[in-house]
mmCIF file of C-alpha atoms and ligand atoms in Angstrom:
data_model
loop_
_atom_site.group_PDB
_atom_site.id
_atom_site.type_symbol
_atom_site.label_atom_id
_atom_site.label_comp_id
_atom_site.label_asym_id
_atom_site.label_seq_id
_atom_site.Cartn_x
_atom_site.Cartn_y
_atom_site.Cartn_z
ATOM 1 C CA MET A 131 8.055 -9.259 24.248
ATOM 2 C CA ARG A 132 5.502 -7.866 26.686
ATOM 3 C CA LEU A 133 3.990 -4.476 25.767
ATOM 4 C CA ALA A 134 4.105 -1.533 28.244
ATOM 5 C CA SER A 135 2.041 0.891 25.908
ATOM 6 C CA ILE A 136 0.502 1.419 22.798
ATOM 7 C CA THR A 137 0.254 5.126 21.772
ATOM 8 C CA LEU A 138 -1.826 6.356 18.781
ATOM 9 C CA HIS A 139 -0.897 9.617 17.049
ATOM 10 C CA ARG A 140 -3.114 11.221 14.646
ATOM 11 C CA LEU A 141 -1.434 13.519 12.134
ATOM 12 C CA ARG A 142 -2.382 15.674 9.174
ATOM 13 C CA VAL A 143 0.219 15.849 6.446
ATOM 14 C CA PRO A 144 -0.237 18.070 3.501
ATOM 15 C CA LEU A 145 0.021 16.643 0.102
ATOM 16 C CA VAL A 146 2.251 18.263 -2.381
ATOM 17 C CA ARG A 147 -0.662 18.207 -5.051
ATOM 18 C CA PRO A 148 -4.239 16.975 -4.788
ATOM 19 C CA PHE A 149 -4.678 13.148 -5.431
ATOM 20 C CA GLU A 150 -7.928 12.361 -7.216
ATOM 21 C CA THR A 151 -9.395 8.792 -7.771
ATOM 22 C CA SER A 152 -12.605 7.572 -8.841
ATOM 23 C CA PHE A 153 -14.018 7.860 -5.279
ATOM 24 C CA GLY A 154 -12.865 11.142 -4.160
ATOM 25 C CA ARG A 155 -10.059 13.749 -3.963
ATOM 26 C CA GLN A 156 -7.680 14.557 -1.149
ATOM 27 C CA THR A 157 -5.153 17.339 -0.421
ATOM 28 C CA VAL A 158 -4.154 16.161 2.907
ATOM 29 C CA ARG A 159 -3.318 12.705 4.432
ATOM 30 C CA LEU A 160 -4.912 12.040 7.768
ATOM 31 C CA VAL A 161 -2.133 9.519 9.187
ATOM 32 C CA LEU A 162 -2.839 7.256 12.205
ATOM 33 C CA LEU A 163 0.422 6.187 13.642
ATOM 34 C CA VAL A 164 1.003 3.340 16.172
ATOM 35 C CA HIS A 165 3.929 3.470 18.690
ATOM 36 C CA VAL A 166 4.384 0.583 21.008
ATOM 37 C CA ARG A 167 6.859 0.428 24.061
ATOM 38 C CA THR A 168 7.969 -2.927 25.459
ATOM 39 C CA ALA A 169 8.520 -3.728 29.071
ATOM 40 C CA ASP A 170 12.275 -3.803 28.485
ATOM 41 C CA GLY A 171 12.437 -0.577 26.918
ATOM 42 C CA GLY A 172 12.209 -1.344 23.315
ATOM 43 C CA GLU A 173 9.947 0.421 20.761
ATOM 44 C CA GLY A 174 8.530 0.146 17.499
ATOM 45 C CA TRP A 175 6.219 2.194 14.997
ATOM 46 C CA GLY A 176 3.627 1.210 12.669
ATOM 47 C CA GLU A 177 1.499 3.188 10.151
ATOM 48 C CA CYS A 178 -2.285 2.594 9.610
ATOM 49 C CA VAL A 179 -3.229 2.861 6.024
ATOM 50 C CA ALA A 180 -6.943 3.730 6.325
ATOM 51 C CA GLY A 181 -8.278 6.832 4.903
ATOM 52 C CA GLU A 182 -9.984 9.615 6.562
ATOM 53 C CA GLY A 183 -13.480 8.334 5.377
ATOM 54 C CA PRO A 184 -14.393 4.790 4.436
ATOM 55 C CA LEU A 185 -14.166 5.182 0.603
ATOM 56 C CA TYR A 186 -11.404 2.949 -0.485
ATOM 57 C CA SER A 187 -12.459 0.300 1.930
ATOM 58 C CA SER A 188 -14.803 0.014 4.804
ATOM 59 C CA GLU A 189 -12.160 0.761 7.305
ATOM 60 C CA TYR A 190 -11.211 4.605 8.110
ATOM 61 C CA VAL A 191 -9.309 6.334 10.764
ATOM 62 C CA ASP A 192 -11.779 6.824 13.373
ATOM 63 C CA GLY A 193 -13.003 3.302 13.095
ATOM 64 C CA CYS A 194 -9.396 1.894 13.487
ATOM 65 C CA GLU A 195 -8.704 4.103 16.363
ATOM 66 C CA HIS A 196 -11.825 2.856 18.005
ATOM 67 C CA VAL A 197 -11.231 -0.827 17.524
ATOM 68 C CA MET A 198 -7.437 -0.456 18.498
ATOM 69 C CA ARG A 199 -8.578 1.479 21.666
ATOM 70 C CA HIS A 200 -11.272 -0.970 22.829
ATOM 71 C CA TYR A 201 -10.520 -4.247 21.390
ATOM 72 C CA LEU A 202 -7.202 -4.826 19.713
ATOM 73 C CA GLY A 203 -4.952 -2.793 21.939
ATOM 74 C CA PRO A 204 -6.211 -4.134 25.404
ATOM 75 C CA ALA A 205 -5.804 -7.747 24.004
ATOM 76 C CA LEU A 206 -2.080 -7.074 23.228
ATOM 77 C CA LEU A 207 -1.460 -5.146 26.567
ATOM 78 C CA ALA A 208 -2.995 -8.138 28.596
ATOM 79 C CA ALA A 209 -0.894 -10.764 26.749
ATOM 80 C CA PHE A 210 2.371 -11.928 28.565
ATOM 81 C CA GLU A 211 3.966 -12.542 25.271
ATOM 82 C CA VAL A 212 3.309 -10.624 22.113
ATOM 83 C CA THR A 213 5.300 -11.150 18.792
ATOM 84 C CA ALA A 214 4.410 -10.526 15.312
ATOM 85 C CA GLU A 215 3.987 -14.460 14.942
ATOM 86 C CA ASN A 216 1.465 -14.765 17.634
ATOM 87 C CA LEU A 217 -0.238 -11.280 17.330
ATOM 88 C CA HIS A 218 -2.754 -12.671 14.879
ATOM 89 C CA THR A 219 -3.691 -15.329 17.126
ATOM 90 C CA LEU A 220 -4.164 -12.929 20.027
ATOM 91 C CA LEU A 221 -6.245 -10.650 17.767
ATOM 92 C CA GLY A 222 -8.181 -13.339 15.963
ATOM 93 C CA PHE A 223 -11.352 -12.788 17.981
ATOM 94 C CA VAL A 224 -11.897 -9.446 16.235
ATOM 95 C CA VAL A 225 -13.538 -9.987 12.828
ATOM 96 C CA GLY A 226 -12.113 -8.096 9.948
ATOM 97 C CA HIS A 227 -10.372 -4.691 10.844
ATOM 98 C CA ARG A 228 -7.370 -5.867 8.765
ATOM 99 C CA MET A 229 -5.890 -2.344 8.419
ATOM 100 C CA ALA A 230 -5.986 -1.650 12.229
ATOM 101 C CA LYS A 231 -4.410 -5.168 12.760
ATOM 102 C CA ALA A 232 -1.806 -4.584 10.201
ATOM 103 C CA ALA A 233 -0.604 -1.288 11.780
ATOM 104 C CA LEU A 234 -0.352 -3.099 15.168
ATOM 105 C CA GLU A 235 1.595 -6.039 13.504
ATOM 106 C CA ALA A 236 4.021 -3.546 11.861
ATOM 107 C CA ALA A 237 4.767 -1.699 15.234
ATOM 108 C CA VAL A 238 5.284 -5.040 17.163
ATOM 109 C CA LEU A 239 7.436 -6.373 14.365
ATOM 110 C CA ASP A 240 9.387 -3.079 14.213
ATOM 111 C CA ALA A 241 10.191 -3.384 18.039
ATOM 112 C CA GLN A 242 11.029 -7.107 17.776
ATOM 113 C CA LEU A 243 13.381 -6.706 14.699
ATOM 114 C CA ARG A 244 15.105 -3.528 16.397
ATOM 115 C CA ALA A 245 15.606 -5.744 19.620
ATOM 116 C CA SER A 246 17.400 -8.394 17.463
ATOM 117 C CA ALA A 247 19.113 -5.957 15.273
ATOM 118 C CA THR A 248 17.357 -7.626 12.202
ATOM 119 C CA SER A 249 16.169 -5.597 9.140
ATOM 120 C CA PHE A 250 12.533 -5.905 7.852
ATOM 121 C CA VAL A 251 13.761 -7.070 4.446
ATOM 122 C CA ASP A 252 15.824 -10.124 6.212
ATOM 123 C CA HIS A 253 12.807 -10.978 8.286
ATOM 124 C CA LEU A 254 10.460 -11.168 5.404
ATOM 125 C CA GLY A 255 13.026 -13.116 3.448
ATOM 126 C CA HIS A 256 13.315 -15.798 6.119
ATOM 127 C CA ALA A 257 9.436 -15.823 6.337
ATOM 128 C CA MET A 258 9.138 -16.868 2.669
ATOM 129 C CA ALA A 259 8.179 -20.556 1.960
ATOM 130 C CA GLU A 260 10.952 -20.989 -0.596
ATOM 131 C CA PRO A 261 14.425 -19.205 -0.241
ATOM 132 C CA GLY A 262 15.113 -16.722 -3.066
ATOM 133 C CA PRO A 263 17.268 -13.489 -3.625
ATOM 134 C CA LEU A 264 16.183 -10.424 -1.954
ATOM 135 C CA ALA A 265 16.601 -7.129 -3.991
ATOM 136 C CA ALA A 266 18.907 -4.311 -2.624
ATOM 137 C CA TRP A 267 16.880 -1.771 -4.831
ATOM 138 C CA VAL A 268 13.297 -1.980 -6.120
ATOM 139 C CA ASP A 269 11.739 -0.664 -9.227
ATOM 140 C CA CYS A 270 9.340 2.181 -8.728
ATOM 141 C CA GLY A 271 6.279 3.159 -10.406
ATOM 142 C CA VAL A 272 3.913 6.086 -9.649
ATOM 143 C CA SER A 273 0.190 6.522 -9.296
ATOM 144 C CA VAL A 274 -1.123 9.352 -11.250
ATOM 145 C CA GLY A 275 -4.494 10.914 -10.019
ATOM 146 C CA ILE A 276 -7.322 12.105 -12.292
ATOM 147 C CA SER A 277 -6.598 15.447 -13.665
ATOM 148 C CA PRO A 278 -8.765 18.496 -14.407
ATOM 149 C CA ASP A 279 -7.721 18.312 -18.107
ATOM 150 C CA LEU A 280 -5.373 16.328 -20.498
ATOM 151 C CA ASP A 281 -2.738 18.974 -20.554
ATOM 152 C CA THR A 282 -2.342 19.056 -16.785
ATOM 153 C CA LEU A 283 -2.183 15.180 -16.718
ATOM 154 C CA LEU A 284 0.579 15.160 -19.554
ATOM 155 C CA ALA A 285 2.597 17.698 -17.651
ATOM 156 C CA GLU A 286 2.338 15.718 -14.398
ATOM 157 C CA VAL A 287 3.374 12.462 -16.181
ATOM 158 C CA SER A 288 6.248 14.180 -18.048
ATOM 159 C CA GLY A 289 7.516 15.248 -14.645
ATOM 160 C CA TYR A 290 7.481 11.656 -13.337
ATOM 161 C CA VAL A 291 9.215 10.418 -16.534
ATOM 162 C CA ALA A 292 11.918 12.949 -16.054
ATOM 163 C CA ALA A 293 12.330 11.890 -12.461
ATOM 164 C CA GLY A 294 13.076 8.338 -13.465
ATOM 165 C CA TYR A 295 9.822 6.402 -12.556
ATOM 166 C CA ARG A 296 9.706 3.133 -14.390
ATOM 167 C CA ARG A 297 5.996 2.552 -14.791
ATOM 168 C CA ILE A 298 3.159 4.999 -14.830
ATOM 169 C CA LYS A 299 -0.229 4.161 -13.426
ATOM 170 C CA LEU A 300 -3.226 6.224 -14.357
ATOM 171 C CA LYS A 301 -6.406 6.635 -12.286
ATOM 172 C CA ILE A 302 -9.548 6.106 -14.473
ATOM 173 C CA LYS A 303 -13.121 6.231 -14.171
ATOM 174 C CA PRO A 304 -16.147 6.402 -16.645
ATOM 175 C CA GLY A 305 -15.598 9.637 -18.734
ATOM 176 C CA TRP A 306 -11.737 9.721 -17.821
ATOM 177 C CA ASP A 307 -10.360 6.590 -19.633
ATOM 178 C CA LEU A 308 -9.789 6.051 -23.228
ATOM 179 C CA GLU A 309 -8.722 9.558 -23.906
ATOM 180 C CA PRO A 310 -6.237 10.071 -21.151
ATOM 181 C CA VAL A 311 -4.786 6.567 -21.689
ATOM 182 C CA ALA A 312 -4.357 7.393 -25.454
ATOM 183 C CA ALA A 313 -2.626 10.808 -24.577
ATOM 184 C CA VAL A 314 -0.352 9.200 -22.210
ATOM 185 C CA ARG A 315 0.550 6.178 -24.380
ATOM 186 C CA ALA A 316 1.341 8.773 -27.106
ATOM 187 C CA LEU A 317 3.558 10.736 -24.880
ATOM 188 C CA LEU A 318 5.441 7.697 -23.434
ATOM 189 C CA GLY A 319 5.925 5.701 -26.627
ATOM 190 C CA SER A 320 5.223 2.097 -27.140
ATOM 191 C CA ASN A 321 7.758 0.571 -24.763
ATOM 192 C CA ALA A 322 7.058 2.286 -21.611
ATOM 193 C CA LEU A 323 5.111 0.437 -18.778
ATOM 194 C CA LEU A 324 1.682 1.868 -18.424
ATOM 195 C CA GLN A 325 -1.265 0.582 -16.427
ATOM 196 C CA VAL A 326 -4.524 1.803 -15.204
ATOM 197 C CA ASP A 327 -6.582 1.653 -11.898
ATOM 198 C CA ALA A 328 -10.341 2.175 -11.800
ATOM 199 C CA ASN A 329 -10.948 1.637 -7.953
ATOM 200 C CA THR A 330 -14.101 -0.216 -8.671
ATOM 201 C CA ALA A 331 -15.803 2.665 -10.827
ATOM 202 C CA TYR A 332 -17.173 0.405 -13.617
ATOM 203 C CA GLY A 333 -19.970 -2.271 -14.087
ATOM 204 C CA LEU A 334 -20.786 -5.059 -16.240
ATOM 205 C CA GLY A 335 -22.264 -2.768 -18.795
ATOM 206 C CA ASP A 336 -18.843 -1.566 -19.557
ATOM 207 C CA LEU A 337 -17.272 -4.745 -20.691
ATOM 208 C CA ASP A 338 -17.050 -3.421 -24.341
ATOM 209 C CA ARG A 339 -15.656 -0.060 -23.318
ATOM 210 C CA LEU A 340 -12.919 -1.613 -21.253
ATOM 211 C CA ARG A 341 -12.086 -3.957 -24.177
ATOM 212 C CA GLU A 342 -11.071 -0.776 -26.082
ATOM 213 C CA LEU A 343 -8.159 -0.347 -23.507
ATOM 214 C CA ASP A 344 -6.660 -3.281 -25.294
ATOM 215 C CA ALA A 345 -5.382 -0.951 -27.906
ATOM 216 C CA PHE A 346 -2.892 0.585 -25.477
ATOM 217 C CA ASP A 347 -0.807 -2.416 -24.538
ATOM 218 C CA LEU A 348 -1.384 -1.874 -20.838
ATOM 219 C CA VAL A 349 0.470 -3.908 -18.180
ATOM 220 C CA LEU A 350 -2.857 -4.335 -16.371
ATOM 221 C CA ILE A 351 -6.177 -2.990 -15.385
ATOM 222 C CA GLU A 352 -6.544 -2.896 -11.853
ATOM 223 C CA GLN A 353 -9.955 -3.414 -9.959
ATOM 224 C CA PRO A 354 -12.718 -2.207 -12.404
ATOM 225 C CA PHE A 355 -15.553 -3.695 -10.304
ATOM 226 C CA VAL A 356 -16.684 -3.751 -6.645
ATOM 227 C CA GLU A 357 -14.488 -5.774 -4.417
ATOM 228 C CA GLU A 358 -17.077 -8.398 -3.700
ATOM 229 C CA ASP A 359 -17.751 -9.240 -7.373
ATOM 230 C CA ILE A 360 -15.026 -11.853 -8.216
ATOM 231 C CA ALA A 361 -17.371 -13.230 -10.818
ATOM 232 C CA ALA A 362 -17.544 -10.015 -12.948
ATOM 233 C CA HIS A 363 -13.897 -9.932 -12.985
ATOM 234 C CA VAL A 364 -13.829 -13.489 -14.320
ATOM 235 C CA LEU A 365 -16.159 -12.256 -17.118
ATOM 236 C CA LEU A 366 -14.005 -9.325 -17.800
ATOM 237 C CA SER A 367 -10.692 -11.443 -18.050
ATOM 238 C CA ARG A 368 -12.274 -13.630 -20.663
ATOM 239 C CA HIS A 369 -13.509 -10.510 -22.805
ATOM 240 C CA ILE A 370 -10.283 -8.549 -22.885
ATOM 241 C CA GLN A 371 -6.519 -9.099 -23.555
ATOM 242 C CA THR A 372 -5.390 -6.726 -20.989
ATOM 243 C CA PRO A 373 -4.472 -8.625 -17.806
ATOM 244 C CA VAL A 374 -6.766 -7.907 -14.901
ATOM 245 C CA CYS A 375 -5.204 -7.228 -11.461
ATOM 246 C CA LEU A 376 -7.120 -7.232 -8.259
ATOM 247 C CA ASP A 377 -6.568 -4.616 -5.445
ATOM 248 C CA GLU A 378 -9.487 -4.043 -3.135
ATOM 249 C CA SER A 379 -11.014 -7.581 -3.530
ATOM 250 C CA ILE A 380 -7.785 -9.305 -2.342
ATOM 251 C CA VAL A 381 -8.135 -9.320 1.401
ATOM 252 C CA SER A 382 -6.452 -12.380 2.294
ATOM 253 C CA ALA A 383 -4.404 -15.291 0.887
ATOM 254 C CA ALA A 384 -7.603 -17.304 0.967
ATOM 255 C CA VAL A 385 -9.254 -14.788 -1.403
ATOM 256 C CA ALA A 386 -6.185 -14.578 -3.567
ATOM 257 C CA THR A 387 -6.155 -18.283 -4.115
ATOM 258 C CA ASP A 388 -9.865 -18.421 -5.141
ATOM 259 C CA ALA A 389 -9.623 -15.429 -7.460
ATOM 260 C CA LEU A 390 -6.647 -17.004 -9.172
ATOM 261 C CA ASP A 391 -8.311 -20.350 -9.306
ATOM 262 C CA ARG A 392 -11.430 -18.731 -10.900
ATOM 263 C CA GLY A 393 -9.587 -16.861 -13.371
ATOM 264 C CA ALA A 394 -10.675 -13.457 -12.056
ATOM 265 C CA THR A 395 -7.108 -12.098 -11.852
ATOM 266 C CA SER A 396 -3.711 -12.819 -13.431
ATOM 267 C CA VAL A 397 -1.549 -10.279 -11.308
ATOM 268 C CA ILE A 398 -1.983 -9.501 -7.744
ATOM 269 C CA ASN A 399 -1.456 -5.906 -5.951
ATOM 270 C CA VAL A 400 -0.189 -6.643 -2.393
ATOM 271 C CA LYS A 401 -0.958 -3.964 0.119
ATOM 272 C CA PRO A 402 -0.074 -5.156 3.778
ATOM 273 C CA GLY A 403 -2.854 -2.903 5.329
ATOM 274 C CA ARG A 404 -5.599 -4.378 3.243
ATOM 275 C CA VAL A 405 -4.658 -7.851 3.770
ATOM 276 C CA GLY A 406 -4.000 -7.675 7.494
ATOM 277 C CA GLY A 407 -0.231 -7.282 7.730
ATOM 278 C CA TYR A 408 3.258 -8.284 6.343
ATOM 279 C CA ARG A 409 2.819 -12.044 7.529
ATOM 280 C CA GLU A 410 -0.219 -12.413 5.197
ATOM 281 C CA SER A 411 1.531 -10.359 2.421
ATOM 282 C CA VAL A 412 4.362 -12.838 2.544
ATOM 283 C CA LEU A 413 1.835 -15.884 2.053
ATOM 284 C CA ILE A 414 0.126 -14.097 -0.935
ATOM 285 C CA HIS A 415 3.613 -13.565 -2.434
ATOM 286 C CA ASP A 416 4.399 -17.222 -1.837
ATOM 287 C CA LEU A 417 1.332 -18.672 -3.279
ATOM 288 C CA CYS A 418 1.689 -16.371 -6.253
ATOM 289 C CA ARG A 419 5.338 -17.041 -6.605
ATOM 290 C CA ALA A 420 4.553 -20.709 -6.614
ATOM 291 C CA GLN A 421 2.150 -20.273 -9.549
ATOM 292 C CA GLY A 422 4.193 -17.829 -11.602
ATOM 293 C CA VAL A 423 1.622 -15.079 -10.989
ATOM 294 C CA PRO A 424 3.456 -11.557 -10.939
ATOM 295 C CA VAL A 425 2.687 -9.523 -7.698
ATOM 296 C CA TRP A 426 3.684 -5.806 -6.991
ATOM 297 C CA CYS A 427 3.459 -3.676 -4.024
ATOM 298 C CA GLY A 428 0.662 -1.164 -3.796
ATOM 299 C CA GLY A 429 0.655 2.022 -1.903
ATOM 300 C CA MET A 430 -1.819 4.076 0.270
ATOM 301 C CA LEU A 431 0.110 7.347 0.458
ATOM 302 C CA GLU A 432 2.218 6.286 3.268
ATOM 303 C CA THR A 433 4.726 8.375 5.089
ATOM 304 C CA GLY A 434 8.274 7.031 5.419
ATOM 305 C CA ILE A 435 7.364 4.749 8.175
ATOM 306 C CA GLY A 436 4.860 2.576 6.195
ATOM 307 C CA ARG A 437 6.961 3.205 2.900
ATOM 308 C CA ALA A 438 10.066 1.749 4.590
ATOM 309 C CA ALA A 439 8.303 -1.599 5.376
ATOM 310 C CA ASN A 440 6.625 -1.716 1.932
ATOM 311 C CA VAL A 441 9.966 -1.242 0.072
ATOM 312 C CA ALA A 442 11.220 -4.064 2.219
ATOM 313 C CA LEU A 443 8.281 -6.312 1.092
ATOM 314 C CA ALA A 444 8.938 -5.407 -2.537
ATOM 315 C CA ALA A 445 12.279 -6.685 -2.310
ATOM 316 C CA LEU A 446 11.022 -10.193 -2.218
ATOM 317 C CA PRO A 447 11.687 -12.234 -5.437
ATOM 318 C CA GLY A 448 8.041 -12.694 -6.419
ATOM 319 C CA PHE A 449 7.730 -8.881 -6.919
ATOM 320 C CA THR A 450 8.443 -8.714 -10.518
ATOM 321 C CA LEU A 451 6.521 -5.674 -11.597
ATOM 322 C CA PRO A 452 7.318 -1.972 -10.231
ATOM 323 C CA GLY A 453 5.138 -1.046 -7.314
ATOM 324 C CA ASP A 454 3.400 2.239 -6.261
ATOM 325 C CA THR A 455 6.323 2.620 -3.982
ATOM 326 C CA SER A 456 7.312 5.929 -5.120
ATOM 327 C CA ALA A 457 9.616 8.512 -3.556
ATOM 328 C CA SER A 458 8.728 10.485 -0.471
ATOM 329 C CA ASP A 459 8.444 13.728 -2.524
ATOM 330 C CA ARG A 460 5.718 12.110 -4.854
ATOM 331 C CA TYR A 461 3.455 13.180 -1.847
ATOM 332 C CA PHE A 462 5.058 15.211 0.809
ATOM 333 C CA ALA A 463 7.306 18.139 0.919
ATOM 334 C CA GLU A 464 8.794 16.823 4.284
ATOM 335 C CA ASP A 465 8.729 13.221 5.343
ATOM 336 C CA LEU A 466 8.086 11.812 8.792
ATOM 337 C CA VAL A 467 11.567 10.049 8.817
ATOM 338 C CA GLU A 468 15.131 11.247 8.933
ATOM 339 C CA GLU A 469 15.833 9.410 5.728
ATOM 340 C CA PRO A 470 13.264 10.379 3.249
ATOM 341 C CA PHE A 471 12.868 7.972 0.096
ATOM 342 C CA VAL A 472 14.729 9.353 -2.925
ATOM 343 C CA LEU A 473 14.875 7.877 -6.290
ATOM 344 C CA GLY A 474 18.245 6.420 -7.320
ATOM 345 C CA GLN A 475 20.431 7.724 -10.063
ATOM 346 C CA GLY A 476 22.587 5.935 -12.694
ATOM 347 C CA GLU A 477 22.049 2.276 -12.886
ATOM 348 C CA HIS A 478 19.424 2.825 -9.887
ATOM 349 C CA ARG A 479 17.487 5.357 -11.815
ATOM 350 C CA GLY A 480 13.898 4.822 -10.876
ATOM 351 C CA GLN A 481 14.504 2.632 -8.028
ATOM 352 C CA LEU A 482 14.501 3.075 -4.225
ATOM 353 C CA ARG A 483 17.158 1.405 -1.974
ATOM 354 C CA VAL A 484 15.842 -1.194 0.442
ATOM 355 C CA PRO A 485 16.543 -0.162 4.121
ATOM 356 C CA THR A 486 18.765 -2.387 5.957
ATOM 357 C CA GLY A 487 18.940 -1.150 9.355
ATOM 358 C CA PRO A 488 17.247 -2.624 12.286
ATOM 359 C CA GLY A 489 13.393 -2.981 12.035
ATOM 360 C CA ILE A 490 11.981 -0.689 9.355
ATOM 361 C CA GLY A 491 15.430 1.096 9.206
ATOM 362 C CA VAL A 492 14.420 4.458 9.307
ATOM 363 C CA THR A 493 14.198 7.002 12.215
ATOM 364 C CA VAL A 494 10.924 8.553 13.006
ATOM 365 C CA ARG A 495 10.887 12.259 13.314
ATOM 366 C CA GLU A 496 9.142 12.772 16.530
ATOM 367 C CA ASP A 497 9.298 16.566 16.336
ATOM 368 C CA LEU A 498 7.177 16.335 13.295
ATOM 369 C CA VAL A 499 4.903 13.800 14.882
ATOM 370 C CA ARG A 500 4.158 16.378 17.561
ATOM 371 C CA GLU A 501 4.018 19.387 15.223
ATOM 372 C CA TRP A 502 1.383 17.722 12.750
ATOM 373 C CA ALA A 503 -0.604 16.272 15.354
ATOM 374 C CA VAL A 504 -4.298 17.138 15.234
ATOM 375 C CA ALA A 505 -5.433 15.504 18.478
ATOM 376 C CA ALA A 506 -3.720 14.542 21.743
ATOM 377 C CA PRO A 507 -2.030 11.160 21.609
ATOM 378 C CA VAL A 508 -4.036 8.236 22.941
ATOM 379 C CA VAL A 509 -1.925 6.189 25.254
ATOM 380 C CA LEU A 510 -3.148 2.769 26.154
ATOM 381 C CA ARG A 511 -1.246 1.022 29.068
ATOM 382 C CA ARG A 512 -1.223 -2.437 30.554
HETATM 383 O O1 SMG B 193 0.790 5.324 -2.387
HETATM 384 O O2 SMG B 193 1.270 6.034 -4.306
HETATM 385 C C1 SMG B 193 0.500 5.623 -3.322
HETATM 386 C C2 SMG B 193 -1.057 5.432 -3.821
HETATM 387 C C3 SMG B 193 -1.216 4.557 -4.985
HETATM 388 O O3 SMG B 193 -3.134 4.632 -6.390
HETATM 389 C C4 SMG B 193 -2.638 4.293 -5.298
HETATM 390 N N1 SMG B 193 -3.333 3.720 -4.373
HETATM 391 O O4 SMG B 193 -6.056 1.804 -5.276
HETATM 392 O O5 SMG B 193 -4.101 1.586 -5.570
HETATM 393 C C5 SMG B 193 -4.945 2.257 -5.100
HETATM 394 C C6 SMG B 193 -4.705 3.596 -4.549
HETATM 395 C C7 SMG B 193 -5.621 3.683 -3.373
HETATM 396 C C8 SMG B 193 -5.368 5.148 -2.823
HETATM 397 S S1 SMG B 193 -6.343 5.420 -1.465
HETATM 398 C C9 SMG B 193 -6.690 7.213 -1.635
HETATM 399 MG MG1 MG B 194 -5.593 0.194 -6.660
#
């Protein structure tokens, strides 16, 4: 394909309730969308997962917009042929900026797949190293933020259990860990899937405290230490029974291989934005699947645009644990797509249906893209 334009839309989408992690509290999602138009009249959408500030990772919305405007966008617009396959070669001259590259990859891939009437899930299935079954429905978990108090936490968790979620993830930090985990384990009973995510809030002085979490039979503990410190995660993995799962640290298939080889992690959270896109996500899936390492799909409070692509990724056979791919109403009263994600009922209780239409398989509500805009769209042309 030849690209005719890349348009960047910046929107503010209110959350249904505040979301607090060890690094901050948000009440609104600032969303950066990429809309590509091709020279032959096609189009595609991608969602950038960077936050408003550089708190989860070094990337943030202003930085992503800047690098797309001045480096990545012009490189794609100057190329005679752009595909999701050659995009990473075209953009390889820019170091890092994986979330920005992933959003461009998603938009190009959406356009490419719409043009060939292929769904995201079928495309990702073909991209796998070894063939395997693709799920029509995926198991959903929900990520529960840090609460002002235990009663509020238990009320929120009870609501998600009633909605059907198949796994609960609690955000933890020093001072909000053993007590809330004990209370939620007591509420859920011993069979329910429960895990925790520290978003790098701990240090090596906390090894013994973290070992106390072993009492609660958790599925995993996610990213207790800073992203660069693979060695600290090796020490923790040897110190506790609970499986350690890296999120922030895993920025590529190469890092995933290294972290697994060193015994730093025994489960991997795959977020396409963090690793630079869906192509890299499939590579991580494949290497984990080959080694029998479970993977699951993380979330970054995506609107229906990013969520649709993530749900397709979670349909690959190596995704054996429920993801953070919750329903649209977990975060948003109204979603940006005409087909919001709703949890299934009956045998599909706690699952989301994998979109099967062309591309991401959902229709973007351009009325809301305009209504929720907080800046004029930035249009880059050839
Ligand atoms: O999309 O439900 C979601 C968010 C899940 O907890 C979630 N994501 O570290 O895994 C993570 C966090 C990062 C959120 S950035 C504000
Ligand atoms: Mg995480």
